[in-house]
CSV table of C-alpha atoms in Angstrom, one decimal:
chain,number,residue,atom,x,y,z
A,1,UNK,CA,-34.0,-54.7,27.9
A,2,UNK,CA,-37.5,-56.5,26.1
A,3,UNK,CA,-35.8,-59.8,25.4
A,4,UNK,CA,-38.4,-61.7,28.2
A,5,UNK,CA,-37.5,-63.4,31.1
A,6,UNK,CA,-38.8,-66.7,32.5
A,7,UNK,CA,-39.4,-67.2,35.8
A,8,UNK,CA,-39.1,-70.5,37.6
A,9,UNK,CA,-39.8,-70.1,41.0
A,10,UNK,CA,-42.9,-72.3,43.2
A,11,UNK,CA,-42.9,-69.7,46.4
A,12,UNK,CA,-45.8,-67.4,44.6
A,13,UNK,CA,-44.9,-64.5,46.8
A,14,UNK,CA,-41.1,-64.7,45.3
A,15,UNK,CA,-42.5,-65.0,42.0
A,16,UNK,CA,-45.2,-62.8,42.1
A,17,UNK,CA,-42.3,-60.1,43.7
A,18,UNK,CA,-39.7,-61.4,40.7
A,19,UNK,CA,-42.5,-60.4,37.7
A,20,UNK,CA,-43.1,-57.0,39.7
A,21,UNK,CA,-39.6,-56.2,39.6
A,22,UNK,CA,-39.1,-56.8,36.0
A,23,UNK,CA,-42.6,-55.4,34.4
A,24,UNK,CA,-41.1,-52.1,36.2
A,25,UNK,CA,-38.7,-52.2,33.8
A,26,UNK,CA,-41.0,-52.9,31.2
A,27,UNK,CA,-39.6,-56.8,30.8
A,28,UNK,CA,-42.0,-59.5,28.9
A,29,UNK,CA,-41.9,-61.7,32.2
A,30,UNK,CA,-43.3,-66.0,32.0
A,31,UNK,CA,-43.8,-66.8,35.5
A,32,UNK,CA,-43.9,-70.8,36.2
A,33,UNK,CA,-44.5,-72.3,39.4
A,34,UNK,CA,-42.5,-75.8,37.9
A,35,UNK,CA,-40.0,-77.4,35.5
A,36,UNK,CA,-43.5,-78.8,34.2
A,37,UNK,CA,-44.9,-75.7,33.4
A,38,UNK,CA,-41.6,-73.8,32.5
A,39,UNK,CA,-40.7,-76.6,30.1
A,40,UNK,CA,-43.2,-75.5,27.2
A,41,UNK,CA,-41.2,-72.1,26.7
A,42,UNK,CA,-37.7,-73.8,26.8
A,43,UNK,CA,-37.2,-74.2,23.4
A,44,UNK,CA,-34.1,-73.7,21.1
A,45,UNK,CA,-35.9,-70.3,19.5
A,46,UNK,CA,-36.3,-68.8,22.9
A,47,UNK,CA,-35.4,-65.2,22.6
A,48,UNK,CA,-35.1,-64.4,26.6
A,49,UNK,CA,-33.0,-66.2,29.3
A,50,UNK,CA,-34.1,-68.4,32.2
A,51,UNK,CA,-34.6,-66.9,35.8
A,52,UNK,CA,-34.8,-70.2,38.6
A,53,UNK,CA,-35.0,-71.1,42.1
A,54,UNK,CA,-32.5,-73.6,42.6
A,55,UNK,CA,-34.3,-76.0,45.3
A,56,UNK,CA,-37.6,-76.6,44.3
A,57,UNK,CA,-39.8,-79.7,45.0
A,58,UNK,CA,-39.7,-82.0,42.2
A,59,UNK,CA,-37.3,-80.9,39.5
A,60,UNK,CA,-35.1,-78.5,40.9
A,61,UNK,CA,-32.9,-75.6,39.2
A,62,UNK,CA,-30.2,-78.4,38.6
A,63,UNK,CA,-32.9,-80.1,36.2
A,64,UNK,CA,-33.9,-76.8,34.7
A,65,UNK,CA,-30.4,-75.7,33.9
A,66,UNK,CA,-29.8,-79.5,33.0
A,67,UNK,CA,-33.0,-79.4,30.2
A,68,UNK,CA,-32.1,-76.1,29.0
A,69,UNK,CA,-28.6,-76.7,27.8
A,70,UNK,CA,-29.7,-79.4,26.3
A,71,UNK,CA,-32.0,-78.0,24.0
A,72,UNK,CA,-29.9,-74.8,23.7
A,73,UNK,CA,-26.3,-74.6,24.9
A,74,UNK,CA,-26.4,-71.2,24.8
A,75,UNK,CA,-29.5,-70.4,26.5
A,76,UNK,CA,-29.0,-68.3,29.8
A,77,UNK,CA,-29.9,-70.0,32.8
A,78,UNK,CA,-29.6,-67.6,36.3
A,79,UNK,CA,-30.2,-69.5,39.7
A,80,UNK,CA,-31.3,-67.5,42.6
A,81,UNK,CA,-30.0,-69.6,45.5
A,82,UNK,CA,-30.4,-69.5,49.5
A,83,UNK,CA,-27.6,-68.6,52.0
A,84,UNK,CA,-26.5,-72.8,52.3
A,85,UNK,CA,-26.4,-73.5,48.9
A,86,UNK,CA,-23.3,-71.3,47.6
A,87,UNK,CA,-21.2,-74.9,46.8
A,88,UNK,CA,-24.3,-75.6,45.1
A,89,UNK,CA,-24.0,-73.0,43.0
A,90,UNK,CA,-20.5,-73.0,42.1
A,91,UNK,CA,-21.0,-76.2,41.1
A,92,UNK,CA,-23.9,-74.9,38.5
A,93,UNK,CA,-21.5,-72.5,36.9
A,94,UNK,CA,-19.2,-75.7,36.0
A,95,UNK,CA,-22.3,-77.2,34.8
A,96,UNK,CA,-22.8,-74.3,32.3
A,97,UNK,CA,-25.3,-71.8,34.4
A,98,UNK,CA,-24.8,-68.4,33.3
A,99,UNK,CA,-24.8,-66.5,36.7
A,100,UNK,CA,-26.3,-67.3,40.3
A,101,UNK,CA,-28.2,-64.8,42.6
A,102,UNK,CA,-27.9,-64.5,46.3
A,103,UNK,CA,-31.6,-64.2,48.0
A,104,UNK,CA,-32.8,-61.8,48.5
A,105,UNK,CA,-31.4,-59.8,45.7
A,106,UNK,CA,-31.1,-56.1,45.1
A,107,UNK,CA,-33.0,-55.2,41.7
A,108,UNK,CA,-30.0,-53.6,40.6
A,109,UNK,CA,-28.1,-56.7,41.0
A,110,UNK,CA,-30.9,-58.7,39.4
A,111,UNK,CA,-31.4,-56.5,36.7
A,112,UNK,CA,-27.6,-55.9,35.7
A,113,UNK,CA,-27.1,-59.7,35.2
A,114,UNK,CA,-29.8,-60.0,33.3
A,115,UNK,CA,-28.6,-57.6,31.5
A,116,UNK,CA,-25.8,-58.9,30.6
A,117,UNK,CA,-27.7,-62.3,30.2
A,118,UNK,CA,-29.9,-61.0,27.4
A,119,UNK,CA,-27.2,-59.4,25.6
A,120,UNK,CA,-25.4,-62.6,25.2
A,121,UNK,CA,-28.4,-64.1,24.1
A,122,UNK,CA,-29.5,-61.4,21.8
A,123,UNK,CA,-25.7,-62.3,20.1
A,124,UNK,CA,-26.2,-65.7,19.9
A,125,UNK,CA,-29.4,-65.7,17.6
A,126,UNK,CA,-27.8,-62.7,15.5
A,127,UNK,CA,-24.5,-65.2,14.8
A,128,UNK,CA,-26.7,-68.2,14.5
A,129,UNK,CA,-29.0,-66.5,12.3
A,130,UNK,CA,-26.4,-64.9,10.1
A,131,UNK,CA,-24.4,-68.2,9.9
A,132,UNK,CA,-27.7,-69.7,8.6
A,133,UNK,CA,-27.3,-66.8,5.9
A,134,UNK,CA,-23.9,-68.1,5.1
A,135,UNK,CA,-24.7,-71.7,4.8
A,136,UNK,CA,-28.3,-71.6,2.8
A,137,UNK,CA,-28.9,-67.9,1.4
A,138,UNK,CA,-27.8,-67.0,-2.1
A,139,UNK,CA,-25.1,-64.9,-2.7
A,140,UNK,CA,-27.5,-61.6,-2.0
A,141,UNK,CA,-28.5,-63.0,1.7
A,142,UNK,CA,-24.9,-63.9,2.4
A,143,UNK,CA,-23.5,-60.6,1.6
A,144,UNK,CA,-25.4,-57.7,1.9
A,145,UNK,CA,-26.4,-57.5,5.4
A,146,UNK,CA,-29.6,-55.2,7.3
A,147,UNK,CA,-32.8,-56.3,8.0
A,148,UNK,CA,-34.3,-52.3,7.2
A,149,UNK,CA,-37.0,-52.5,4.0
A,150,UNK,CA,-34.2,-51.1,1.7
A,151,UNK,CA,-31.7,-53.5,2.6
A,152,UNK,CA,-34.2,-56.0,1.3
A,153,UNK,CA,-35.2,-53.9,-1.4
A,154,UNK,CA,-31.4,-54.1,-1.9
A,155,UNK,CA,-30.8,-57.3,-2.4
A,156,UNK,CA,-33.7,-58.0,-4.6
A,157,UNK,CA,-32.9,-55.4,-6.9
A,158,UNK,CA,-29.4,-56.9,-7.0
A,159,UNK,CA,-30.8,-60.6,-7.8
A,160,UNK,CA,-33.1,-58.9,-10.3
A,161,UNK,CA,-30.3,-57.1,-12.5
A,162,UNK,CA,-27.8,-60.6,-12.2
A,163,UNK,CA,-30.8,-62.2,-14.2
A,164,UNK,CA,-31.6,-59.7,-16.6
A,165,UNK,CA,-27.8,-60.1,-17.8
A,166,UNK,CA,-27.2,-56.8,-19.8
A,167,UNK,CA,-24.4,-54.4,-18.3
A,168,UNK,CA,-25.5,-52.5,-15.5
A,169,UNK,CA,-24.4,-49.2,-13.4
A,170,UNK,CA,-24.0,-49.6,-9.5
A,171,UNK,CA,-23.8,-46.3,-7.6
A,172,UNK,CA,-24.1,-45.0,-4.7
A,173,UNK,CA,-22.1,-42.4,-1.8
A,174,UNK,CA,-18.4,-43.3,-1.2
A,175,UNK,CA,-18.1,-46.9,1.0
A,176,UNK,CA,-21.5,-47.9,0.4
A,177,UNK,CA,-19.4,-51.2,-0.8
A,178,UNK,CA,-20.3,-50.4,-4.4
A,179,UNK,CA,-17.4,-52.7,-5.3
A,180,UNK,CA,-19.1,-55.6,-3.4
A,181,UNK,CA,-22.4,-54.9,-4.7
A,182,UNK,CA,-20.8,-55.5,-8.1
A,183,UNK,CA,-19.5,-58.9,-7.3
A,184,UNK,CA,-22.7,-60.4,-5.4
A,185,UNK,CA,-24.6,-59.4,-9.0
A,186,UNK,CA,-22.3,-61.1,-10.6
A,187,UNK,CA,-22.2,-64.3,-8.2
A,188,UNK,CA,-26.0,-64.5,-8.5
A,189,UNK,CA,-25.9,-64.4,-12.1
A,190,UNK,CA,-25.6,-67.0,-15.0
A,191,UNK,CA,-22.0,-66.0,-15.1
A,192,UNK,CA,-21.3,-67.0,-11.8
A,193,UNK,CA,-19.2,-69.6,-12.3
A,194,UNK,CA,-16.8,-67.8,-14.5
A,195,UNK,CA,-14.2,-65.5,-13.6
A,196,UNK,CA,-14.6,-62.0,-11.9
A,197,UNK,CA,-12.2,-59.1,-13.3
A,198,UNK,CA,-12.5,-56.0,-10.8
A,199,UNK,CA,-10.3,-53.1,-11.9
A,200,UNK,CA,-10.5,-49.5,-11.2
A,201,UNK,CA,-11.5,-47.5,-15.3
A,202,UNK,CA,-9.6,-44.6,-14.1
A,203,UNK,CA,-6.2,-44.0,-16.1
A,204,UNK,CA,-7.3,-47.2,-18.0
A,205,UNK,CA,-5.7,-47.0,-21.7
A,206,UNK,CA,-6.6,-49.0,-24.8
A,207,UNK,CA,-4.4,-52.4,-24.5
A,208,UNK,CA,-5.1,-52.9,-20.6
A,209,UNK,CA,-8.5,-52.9,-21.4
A,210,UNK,CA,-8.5,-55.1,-23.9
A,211,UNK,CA,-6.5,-57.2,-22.0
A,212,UNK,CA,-9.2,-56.9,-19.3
A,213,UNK,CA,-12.0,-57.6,-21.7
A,214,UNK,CA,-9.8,-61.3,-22.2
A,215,UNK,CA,-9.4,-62.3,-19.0
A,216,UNK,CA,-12.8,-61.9,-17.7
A,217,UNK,CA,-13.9,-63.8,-20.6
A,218,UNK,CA,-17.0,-66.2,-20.0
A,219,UNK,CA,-17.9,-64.6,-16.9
A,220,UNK,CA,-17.7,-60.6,-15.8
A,221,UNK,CA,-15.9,-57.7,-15.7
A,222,UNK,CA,-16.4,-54.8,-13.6
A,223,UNK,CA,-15.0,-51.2,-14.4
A,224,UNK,CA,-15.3,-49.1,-11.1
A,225,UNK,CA,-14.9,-45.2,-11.6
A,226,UNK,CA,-15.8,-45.3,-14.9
A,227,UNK,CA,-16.4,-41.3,-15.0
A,228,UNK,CA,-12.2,-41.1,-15.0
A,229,UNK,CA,-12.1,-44.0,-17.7
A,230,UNK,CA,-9.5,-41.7,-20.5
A,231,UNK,CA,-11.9,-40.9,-23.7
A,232,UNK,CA,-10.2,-43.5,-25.8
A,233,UNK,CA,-10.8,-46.1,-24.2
A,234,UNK,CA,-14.4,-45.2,-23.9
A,235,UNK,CA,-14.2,-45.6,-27.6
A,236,UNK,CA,-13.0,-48.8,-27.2
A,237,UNK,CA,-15.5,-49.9,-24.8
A,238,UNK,CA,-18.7,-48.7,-26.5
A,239,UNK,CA,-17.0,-50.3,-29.7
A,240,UNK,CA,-17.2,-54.0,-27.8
A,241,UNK,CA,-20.2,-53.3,-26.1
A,242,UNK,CA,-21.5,-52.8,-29.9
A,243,UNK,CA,-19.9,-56.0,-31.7
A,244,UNK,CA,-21.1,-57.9,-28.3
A,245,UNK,CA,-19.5,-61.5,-27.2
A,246,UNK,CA,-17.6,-60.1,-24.1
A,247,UNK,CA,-17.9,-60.7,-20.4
A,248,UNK,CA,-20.8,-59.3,-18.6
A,249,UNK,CA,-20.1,-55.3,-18.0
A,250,UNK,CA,-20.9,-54.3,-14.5
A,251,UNK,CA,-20.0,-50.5,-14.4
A,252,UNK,CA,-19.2,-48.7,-10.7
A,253,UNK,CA,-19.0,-44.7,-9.5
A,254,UNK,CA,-19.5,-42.7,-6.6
A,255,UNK,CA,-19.8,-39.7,-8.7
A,256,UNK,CA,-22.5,-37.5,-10.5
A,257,UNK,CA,-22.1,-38.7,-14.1
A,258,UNK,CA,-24.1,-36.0,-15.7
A,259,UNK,CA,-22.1,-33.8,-14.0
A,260,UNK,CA,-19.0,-36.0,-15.9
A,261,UNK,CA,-21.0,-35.5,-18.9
A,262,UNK,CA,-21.2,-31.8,-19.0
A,263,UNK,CA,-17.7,-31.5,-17.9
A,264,UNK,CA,-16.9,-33.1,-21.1
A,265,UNK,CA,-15.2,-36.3,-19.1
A,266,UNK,CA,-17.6,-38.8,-19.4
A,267,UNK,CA,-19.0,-40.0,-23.1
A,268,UNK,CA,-22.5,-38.8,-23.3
A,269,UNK,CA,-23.7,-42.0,-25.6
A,270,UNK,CA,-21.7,-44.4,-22.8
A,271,UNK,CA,-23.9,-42.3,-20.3
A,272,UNK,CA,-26.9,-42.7,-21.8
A,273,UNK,CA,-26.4,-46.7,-22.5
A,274,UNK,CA,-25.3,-47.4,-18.8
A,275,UNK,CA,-27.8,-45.0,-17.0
A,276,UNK,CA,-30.9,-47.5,-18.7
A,277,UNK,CA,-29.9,-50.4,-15.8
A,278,UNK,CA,-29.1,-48.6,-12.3
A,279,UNK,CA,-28.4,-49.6,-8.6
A,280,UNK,CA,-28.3,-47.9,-6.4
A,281,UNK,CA,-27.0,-48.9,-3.0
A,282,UNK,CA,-28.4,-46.6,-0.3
A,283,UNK,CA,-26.7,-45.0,2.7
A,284,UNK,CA,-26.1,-46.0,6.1
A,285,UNK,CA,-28.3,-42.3,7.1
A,286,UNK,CA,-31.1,-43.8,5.0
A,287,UNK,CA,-31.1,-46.9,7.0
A,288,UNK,CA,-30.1,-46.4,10.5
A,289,UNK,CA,-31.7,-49.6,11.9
A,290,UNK,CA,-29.2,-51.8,10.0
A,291,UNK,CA,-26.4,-50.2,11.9
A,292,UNK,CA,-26.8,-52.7,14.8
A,293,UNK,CA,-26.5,-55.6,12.7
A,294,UNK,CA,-23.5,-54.5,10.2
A,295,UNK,CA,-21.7,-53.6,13.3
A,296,UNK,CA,-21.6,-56.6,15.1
A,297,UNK,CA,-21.4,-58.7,11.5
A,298,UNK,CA,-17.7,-56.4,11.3
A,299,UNK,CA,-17.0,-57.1,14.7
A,300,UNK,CA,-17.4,-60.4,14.8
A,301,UNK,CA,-15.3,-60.6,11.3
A,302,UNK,CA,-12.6,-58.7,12.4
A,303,UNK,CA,-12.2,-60.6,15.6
A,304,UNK,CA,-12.1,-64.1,13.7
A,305,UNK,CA,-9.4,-62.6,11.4
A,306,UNK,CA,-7.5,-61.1,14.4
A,307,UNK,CA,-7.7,-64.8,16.3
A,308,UNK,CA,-9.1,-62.7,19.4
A,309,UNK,CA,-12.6,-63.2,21.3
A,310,UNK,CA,-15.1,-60.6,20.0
A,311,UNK,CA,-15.8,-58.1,22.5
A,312,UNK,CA,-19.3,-57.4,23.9
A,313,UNK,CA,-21.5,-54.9,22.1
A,314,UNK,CA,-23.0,-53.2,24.5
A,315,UNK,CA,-26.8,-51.0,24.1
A,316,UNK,CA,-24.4,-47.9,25.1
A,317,UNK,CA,-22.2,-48.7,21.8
A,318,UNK,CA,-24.7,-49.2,19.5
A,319,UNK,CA,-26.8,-45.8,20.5
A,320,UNK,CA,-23.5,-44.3,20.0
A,321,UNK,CA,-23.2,-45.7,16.6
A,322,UNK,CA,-26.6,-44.7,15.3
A,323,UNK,CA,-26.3,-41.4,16.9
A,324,UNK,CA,-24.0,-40.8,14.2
A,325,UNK,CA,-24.7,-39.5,10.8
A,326,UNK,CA,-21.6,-42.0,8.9
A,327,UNK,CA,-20.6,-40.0,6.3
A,328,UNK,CA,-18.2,-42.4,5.3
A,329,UNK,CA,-20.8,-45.2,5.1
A,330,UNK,CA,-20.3,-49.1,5.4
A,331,UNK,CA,-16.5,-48.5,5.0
A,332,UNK,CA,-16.0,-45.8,8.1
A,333,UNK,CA,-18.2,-48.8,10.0
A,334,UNK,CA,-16.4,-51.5,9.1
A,335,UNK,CA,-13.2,-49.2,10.7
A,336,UNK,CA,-14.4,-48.5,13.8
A,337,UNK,CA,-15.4,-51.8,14.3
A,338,UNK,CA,-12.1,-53.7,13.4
A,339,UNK,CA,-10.6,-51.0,16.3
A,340,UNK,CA,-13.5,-51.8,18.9
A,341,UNK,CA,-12.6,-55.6,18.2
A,342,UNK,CA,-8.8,-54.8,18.7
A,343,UNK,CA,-9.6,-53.2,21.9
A,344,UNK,CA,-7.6,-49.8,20.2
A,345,UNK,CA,-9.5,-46.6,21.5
A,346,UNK,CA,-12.4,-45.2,18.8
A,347,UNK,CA,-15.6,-43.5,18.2
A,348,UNK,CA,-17.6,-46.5,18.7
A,349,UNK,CA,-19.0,-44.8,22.0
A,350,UNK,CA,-18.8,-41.0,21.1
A,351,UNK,CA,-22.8,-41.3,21.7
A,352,UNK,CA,-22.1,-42.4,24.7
A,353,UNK,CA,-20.8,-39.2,25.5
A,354,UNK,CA,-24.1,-37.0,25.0
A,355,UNK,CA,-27.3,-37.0,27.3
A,356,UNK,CA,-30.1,-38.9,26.4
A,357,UNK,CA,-31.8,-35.8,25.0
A,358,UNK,CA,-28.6,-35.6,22.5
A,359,UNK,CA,-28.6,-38.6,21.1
A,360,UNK,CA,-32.3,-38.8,20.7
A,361,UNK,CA,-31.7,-35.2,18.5
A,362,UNK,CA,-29.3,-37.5,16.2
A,363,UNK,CA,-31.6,-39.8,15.9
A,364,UNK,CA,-35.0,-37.6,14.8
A,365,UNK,CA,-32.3,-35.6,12.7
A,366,UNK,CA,-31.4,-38.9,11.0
A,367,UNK,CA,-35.1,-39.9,10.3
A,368,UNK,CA,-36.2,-36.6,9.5
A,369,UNK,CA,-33.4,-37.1,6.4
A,370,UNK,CA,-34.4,-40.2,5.2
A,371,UNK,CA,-37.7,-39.3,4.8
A,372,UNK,CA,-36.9,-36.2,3.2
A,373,UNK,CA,-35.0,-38.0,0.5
A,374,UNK,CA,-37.8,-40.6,0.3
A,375,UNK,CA,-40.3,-38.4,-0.6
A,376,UNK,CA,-38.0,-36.0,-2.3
A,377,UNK,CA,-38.9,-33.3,-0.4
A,378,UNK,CA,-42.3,-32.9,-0.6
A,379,UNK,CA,-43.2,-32.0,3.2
A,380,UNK,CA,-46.9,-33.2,3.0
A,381,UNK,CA,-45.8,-36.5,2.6
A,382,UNK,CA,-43.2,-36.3,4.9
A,383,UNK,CA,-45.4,-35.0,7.5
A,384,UNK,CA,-48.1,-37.6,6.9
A,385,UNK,CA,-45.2,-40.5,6.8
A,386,UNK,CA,-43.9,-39.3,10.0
A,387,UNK,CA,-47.4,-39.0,11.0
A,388,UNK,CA,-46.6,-35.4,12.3
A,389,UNK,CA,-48.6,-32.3,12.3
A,390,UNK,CA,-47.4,-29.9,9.3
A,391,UNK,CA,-46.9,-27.1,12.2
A,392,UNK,CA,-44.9,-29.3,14.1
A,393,UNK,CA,-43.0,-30.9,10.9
A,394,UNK,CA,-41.6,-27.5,10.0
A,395,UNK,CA,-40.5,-26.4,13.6
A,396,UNK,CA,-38.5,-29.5,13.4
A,397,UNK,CA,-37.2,-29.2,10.9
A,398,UNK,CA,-35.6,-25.7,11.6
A,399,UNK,CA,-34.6,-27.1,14.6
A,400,UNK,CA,-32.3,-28.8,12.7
A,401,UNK,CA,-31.6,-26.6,9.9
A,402,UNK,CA,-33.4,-28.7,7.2
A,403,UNK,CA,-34.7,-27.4,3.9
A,404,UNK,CA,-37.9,-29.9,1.8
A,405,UNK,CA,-35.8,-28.3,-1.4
A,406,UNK,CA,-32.6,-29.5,-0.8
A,407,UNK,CA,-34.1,-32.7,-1.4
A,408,UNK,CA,-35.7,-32.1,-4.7
C-alpha cells in the first residue's frame, strides 16, 4: 500500500500515533490538525484516501466528509469515532463515508480498511483516466492500452505507419491482437473514414479477393495470415499492388515468413515488398508492467457486457497475473479476465498460490527475458541494463536455465 493517507485528527498524540502506525508500513502519511489545514490536499487528483476524527472543534469529520465528496465523489473518507458516536457514524455511511473506525483501533483493523480504501481509489483514477482515453485520445490512445515505454513506443509506431499510407506488415506472437493493431492503423489514417475489410488470406482464391479488393474500396483492407494466402492469388495481389488505385493493404501473421519463403509458401518478391514497413506488436513477457492495467481494462469490459458489477482486483490477483509468463498473450488475458468478472473459477490467482520467494523468481525470470531480447543477447549490456555484476548476471541466469544466444 503507497497510495498516502491523510490524517485529520487535532489530539497530536492520536495523530502523531496514527502517522507511526502507517510510516511502519511504509505509507506516504499528511497529518493535519484541522479541516483548514487538511483542505489544501483535498483535491479531485488526490491519489490517497482521507483518515478523520469525527468530533473535532470547528469543522468536524461531518464537514470533512461533506467537502470531500464534493470535490470528489469517489474520494475515501474513513472516520475514526468515540464509543457515543456509533448513530453518528451510521449516519456518515448514508452520507457517503467509506468506512468508520472504532477508537482505539487495532492496526490490523486500521490497516485492512485502508486497504481496501486505497484499492477502490487506485480503481477509480485507472477508469476515470482510461475513460478520458476514450473520450479525447486518438484511435491509438483509445485502443492500445499499457503505460510500459513499448506500449507507447507502440502506439507511436502505429500512428506513424497510418500516415505514411503505403501497405504495411503487422506481426507479432499469437494474441498479441495483431488483428486490432491493424484496424487502429487504419482508424488513424487518412482512410479512416472509409470502410475496413478484415479477412483472414488463408485459402483465399482469385475471385474472393478481388471481391475483397471492391468492397474495401476508398478505405482499407487487411489480409491476416498472409503466409497461407494460395500462390495464385499472391499473383493476383502483387499484380494490384503494381497497377495501384486499391484500398490501403494492411498485411497480418504470427508466423516466421522467411521461414514461408524457404518453404516455398510464401512469394519471395511479396516478402520482400511487405517486409520494407513492419510492426511489430510486442509480448505481454516483454512488458509485464502493463499486465495490471490490461487486466482490469478486460475486467471492467467484460463486466459491462455481462450487466454485472466488476469484481475487486485485488494486489494478490495482479502478482498472480504477472507471475505468469502468458504465452498466449493479450488474448489468454483477456480470458481469464472475462471468467474472474463472471465469478467462474480461473488462474487469475495461481500466483497466489506460491510463496513470496516464488513469485518474485517469475518475476526476475520475466525481466531477465525481456532484457535478453532487448539487447539481443549480448550479456554486457544486459548486465549493465540490469545494473548487475557480470558474475552475478550469469549465476542467474543458470538459475533459470537462460542462454545470451538464444536470443541472438
Amino acid at each position: 500500500m503507497s497510495a498516502p493517507v491523510l490524517v485529520v485528527d487535532d489530539d497530536p498524540m492520536v495523530r502523531e500515533a496514527l502517522s507511526q502506525t502507517l510510516e511502519l508500513e511504509e505509507i506516504d502519511v499528511i497529518a493535519a490538525a484541522s479541516f483548514v489545514e487538511a483542505k489544501h490536499h483535498i483535491v479531485a487528483g488526490f491519489g490517497g484516501v482521507i483518515l478523520s476524527d469525527m468530533r473535532m472543534p470547528g469543522r468536524d469529520g461531518f464537514h470533512v466528509l461533506d467537502y470531500a465528496r464534493g470535490v470528489d465523489a469517489e474520494l475515501p473518507v474513513i472516520l475514526l469515532t468515540g464509543e457515543g458516536d456509533i448513530p453518528m457514524a451510521v449516519k456518515a455511511m448514508t452520507q457517503g463515508a467509506f468506512g468508520f473506525l472504532e477508537k482505539p483501533c487495532a492496526p490490523a483493523e486500521l490497516l485492512a480498511v485502508l486497504g481496501r480504501a486505497q484499492t477502490a481509489r487506485a480503481m477509480a483514477l485507472e477508469n476515470r483516466r482510461l475513460k478520458a482515453q476514450l473520450e479525447t485520445g486518438d484511435a491509438a490512445a483509445r485502443w492500445l492500452f499499457g503505460t510500459s515505454e513499448r506500449a507507447d513506443s507502440l502506439r507511436q509506431e502505429v500512428r506513424r505507419v497510418a500516415r505514411i499510407g503505403a501497405e504495411v506488415l503487422v506481426t507479432g506472437a499469437p494474441g498479441t491482437g495483431i488483428s486490432k493493431v491493424a484496424e487502429v492503423i487504419h482508424l488513424c489514417s487518412p482512410q479512416s473514414k472509409g470502410p475496413f475489410g478484415k479477412h483472414t488470406a488463408a485459402g483465399m482464391d482469385v475471385a474472393r479477393f478481388e471481391t475483397t479488393l471492391g468492397d474495401a474500396s476508398g478505405g482499407s483492407l487487411f489480409l491476416d495470415e498472409i503466409q497461407a494466402m494460395p500462390m495464385q492469388t499472391q499473383f493476383a495481389l502483387m499484380s494490384a499492388m503494381e497497377r495501384g488505385g486499391h484500398p490501403r493493404l494492411i498485411f497480418g501473421s504470427a508466423a516466421r515468413l522467411d521461414q514461408a519463403v524457404e518453404a516455398g509458401h510464401l512469394h519471395a518478391d511479396l516478402f520482400y515488398r511487405l517486409d520494407g514497413l513492419q510492426l511489430r506488436i510486442p509480448s505481454l513477457a516483454e512488458r509485464p508492467e502493463d499486465i495490471p492495467v490490461l487486466f482490469r481494462h478486460y475486467v471492467a469490459q467484460a463486466a459491462e457486457q455481462a450487466g454485472v458489477t466488476a469484481p475487486e482486483v485485488t494486489p494478490d490477483v495482479l502478482s498472480g497475473l504477472m507471475a505468469r509468463e502468458w504465452p498466449g498473450n493479450a488474448r489468454a488475458l483477456m480470458s481469464v479476465a472475462m471468467r474472474f468478472a463472471l465469478g467462474l473459477p480461473g488462474e487469475e490467482s495461481r500466483g497466489g498460490e506460491l510463496g513470496l520467494a516464488e513469485q518474485m523468481a517469475q518475476v526476475e525470470r520475466t525481466l531477465l527475458i525481456e532484457a535478453l531480447r532487448k539487447h539481443e543477447g549480448r550479456a554486457v549490456a544486459v548486465s549493465d541494463a540490469l545494473k548487475l555484476s557480470r558474475r552475478t548476471l550469469y549465476d542467474k541466469l543458470e538459475k533459470y536455465g537462460l542462454r545470451p544466444e538464444e536470443f541472438r
